[in-house]
Amino acid sequence: MSAVAPALSRRRWVLDLTAVAALLAVPIVGFWPTFGGPAYLPAAVGGALLGMGVAVLCAWLRWGILPLAGLTVLAYFVFGGALALPHTAVLGFVPTLDTVGRLATGVVTSWKQLLTTVAPVAASDGHLVVPLVLSLVAGVLTTSLALRLRNPAWTLIPASAFLAVQIALGTSQPAAPLVQGVVFALVAAVWLAMRQSWEHGTGAVPLGDDHAPRGVATRRLLLGGAVVVVATLIGAGASALAAPESPRYVLRDVVIPPFDIREYASPLQSFRAYVRDFPDEPLFTVTGMPEGARVRLATMDAYDGTVYNVSDDGAGTSSAFGPVRGNMSAEAEGTPATVHVEVDALEGVWMPEVGAVRSITFAGDRADDLRRSAFYNEGTQTAVVTQRLSAGDEYTLETLVPSSPSDDALADSDFAPVSLPDQEGVPQDLAEIASQAVAEATTPVEQVRALQTFLAEEGFFSHGLEGEVLSRAGHGAERISTLLGSDQMVGDDEQYATAMALLAREIGIPARVVMGFYPEEEAEGQAVFAATGDTLHAWVEVAFEDHGWVTFDPTPPEDQVPNDQTTKPRADPKPQVLQPPPPPQEPVDLPPTVPDDRESEDESGFDAALLALIVVIALGVAGLLALLAAPFVVIGALKAARRRKRRDAERAADRISGGWDELIDRATDYGTPVRPGGTRREDAGVVDAAFAEPRVTTLAERADLEVFGPTEPTPEDVSEFWRQVDEIVGGMGAGRSLWARLGARLSVRSLLAGTRFALPARAPRPPRAGHKPGSGGTGTGEPGSEAADSATPGPERPARTARRSRSKRTVAPDSDPRPLETE
């Protein structure tokens, strides 16, 4: 049977490591929706393998908690750069000072950054520190418990904690929660069953043993596995049928408050004010804008009869803004461009941007404030910053500028099936006007061109400023109805873009209004574009299949002005049924001037949320440290209680016996192979051989004399005996390394001795050269009694106590020749 134990040990290690890898793989896969792909796998898988390797090494060398923790921290800083921050390392794997600094701060700050960034997050923004730390710590703890404990049930605690933390840090719509739960439960159940089978001997049968009940063990194992699989499948099916349809709540839903862009006024209301107040003054300058590109300020798809604004229908709409991150517009196509924007007179929350933005990098004194308050909508390709732009702000856009398809490319394309909010307050005659305008069109693009031509060729242009034809500002239902019902349509981009979008929506064309800037034709392609009120425009976008949103300009040329100063109604106007007059509103030709008091409230709320997050993280770290230290605190407390009970036993003879047991327990913690049930002289021989301490034999003879003598030892005899015990125990650690002494202090060998969980003994390392046997400081121990040993919780070696009770009277040659009675 000697060959069975090594074979079983190797098989058990293979089984344990395989089960640990499978358990850790479940939460690692759960990070997929958070990162939107496999970009996080090198950090997560690498961290798990690194943690398992550190745990295996320490278990093989029988190192304690301190070397294990030290190697874990060292591995994190040595390999963390290559796994989580390769862009900061030399050649992608050699850590630099910047790498070490980011890894150190990332342990605290990366959690907040991950939670405050809308998924999918970018791997290049430092978010990989989170899966690296979690998988590394989980790998170390799970593997260490699996290899060091006979009962693997405790191993499920760190693995389950890893899964719980991953769920809390993930998204509300996980990839496959049912599969994750089934796999985790199945692996855990099968692993526990196999380990328990082996512990009871059914799995330790060698293949060459013909007398062993191999078939019984195999059938039992297969039957148990089948029961587990069937139970798991039944539970999975029941949970799938009973699972609620609503998404689960995660920390991201609490940390990231919903951003409501409708709290801010529609920028289209300020169109005429920008034109009037900033005709030549630069609002902002753009550098690096490709030829033919446009600067987008806002996209609006909801009309309520008063203003065109962003909708409030949730995800996928014009109000679906999320915090700026480094991997936005992942599915966009176009020409890459780097655009730099410098703000001058422009104020407000709407950010000028070009194309489909991939990332935004802020600069200047307010860079951090702007970054934390910046939000982006990938569906409408617009951005806002709640801190409000002001003169001096600047930022750089990494963007993709899409190409504009021709009418020939759109000839065979149908309208895209996009979801848009219902229009309200639209004059009833717009549907008839739109139908007449597109009556001769045969394809979708021809219908859109017909609406554009109807407005651009039959209408006239005027801002209504001083010296121009009268043209009222605004784009409410009454203003648009008057525009389309007049003998001469007069207006600017605000009215014509709104009119075309409303006409298109009335006949089922998906359209929306965009407000932005673009240079005149003669100024296109210049290195710097200075946006002013004169270059402000509004246009319409229509969604086509396979092409996305395509731009159309319904506004007449600026030199197309009416002949008369006063527009007259048409001779035979069609009857119109208007909606009730809109409620009184602020003048639409003036930007809002009332200071916004919500900013201070938002800032205070953000500070409170940040403080709460820091407290939660601190408590989590403290709890993790307490969890790691708890077993060793318990070990120390048990040993201290055991020594105190022995030292303060009621009978003096029990105190002597307890002192001897304390010495043997301390030797056992150093790995001395003390045989359970041996006499004191036999134990003394083993300890003497292990520590080169001849005084142990004399102490054993004295213990027999005091315990089995005719009279009780005096208090002085007890004190002297314990003094010698402490002196010998203190000498055991002399000449040995700090790790060896700490390992003995935290060892559970003496606590488990005499139980079914007893650890195998190993010979202690000899003291270093130059160590004098018997020298050293004092040790610690605890009291006990012969009679109470069997009732003491934990291992008190009852076999050894019984053997001593049956020992014949023995008197050392140099001891007091008092008659001893046989007990």
GROMACS .gro file of C-alpha atoms in nm, residues 7 26 59 102 131 135 156 221 288 319 323-324 374 384 411 433-434 485 539 548 561 585 600-601 737 742:
model
   26
    7ALA     CA    1  -0.046   0.791  -0.650
   26VAL     CA    2  -1.744   3.052  -1.443
   59ALA     CA    3   0.163   2.424  -0.083
  102ARG     CA    4  -0.108   5.245  -1.180
  131PRO     CA    5  -1.058   4.108  -1.332
  135SER     CA    6  -0.899   3.623  -1.044
  156LEU     CA    7  -1.620   2.696  -0.238
  221LEU     CA    8  -1.922   0.698  -0.814
  288GLY     CA    9  -0.821   6.838  -3.841
  319SER     CA   10  -3.171   6.047  -2.476
  323PRO     CA   11  -2.041   5.820  -1.956
  324VAL     CA   12  -1.758   5.871  -2.202
  374ALA     CA   13  -1.910   6.398  -2.014
  384VAL     CA   14  -2.294   6.654  -2.361
  411ALA     CA   15  -3.173   5.340  -5.521
  433ILE     CA   16  -4.906   6.789  -4.817
  434ALA     CA   17  -4.643   6.517  -4.783
  485GLY     CA   18  -4.984   7.735  -4.568
  539TRP     CA   19  -3.059   6.946  -4.148
  548GLY     CA   20  -2.753   5.422  -4.168
  561VAL     CA   21  -3.527   8.553  -5.093
  585GLN     CA   22  -4.324   7.973  -2.330
  600SER     CA   23  -2.439   7.233  -0.698
  601GLU     CA   24  -2.693   6.965  -0.607
  737SER     CA   25   1.429   3.101   1.011
  742LEU     CA   26   0.587   3.163   1.225
   0.00000   0.00000   0.00000
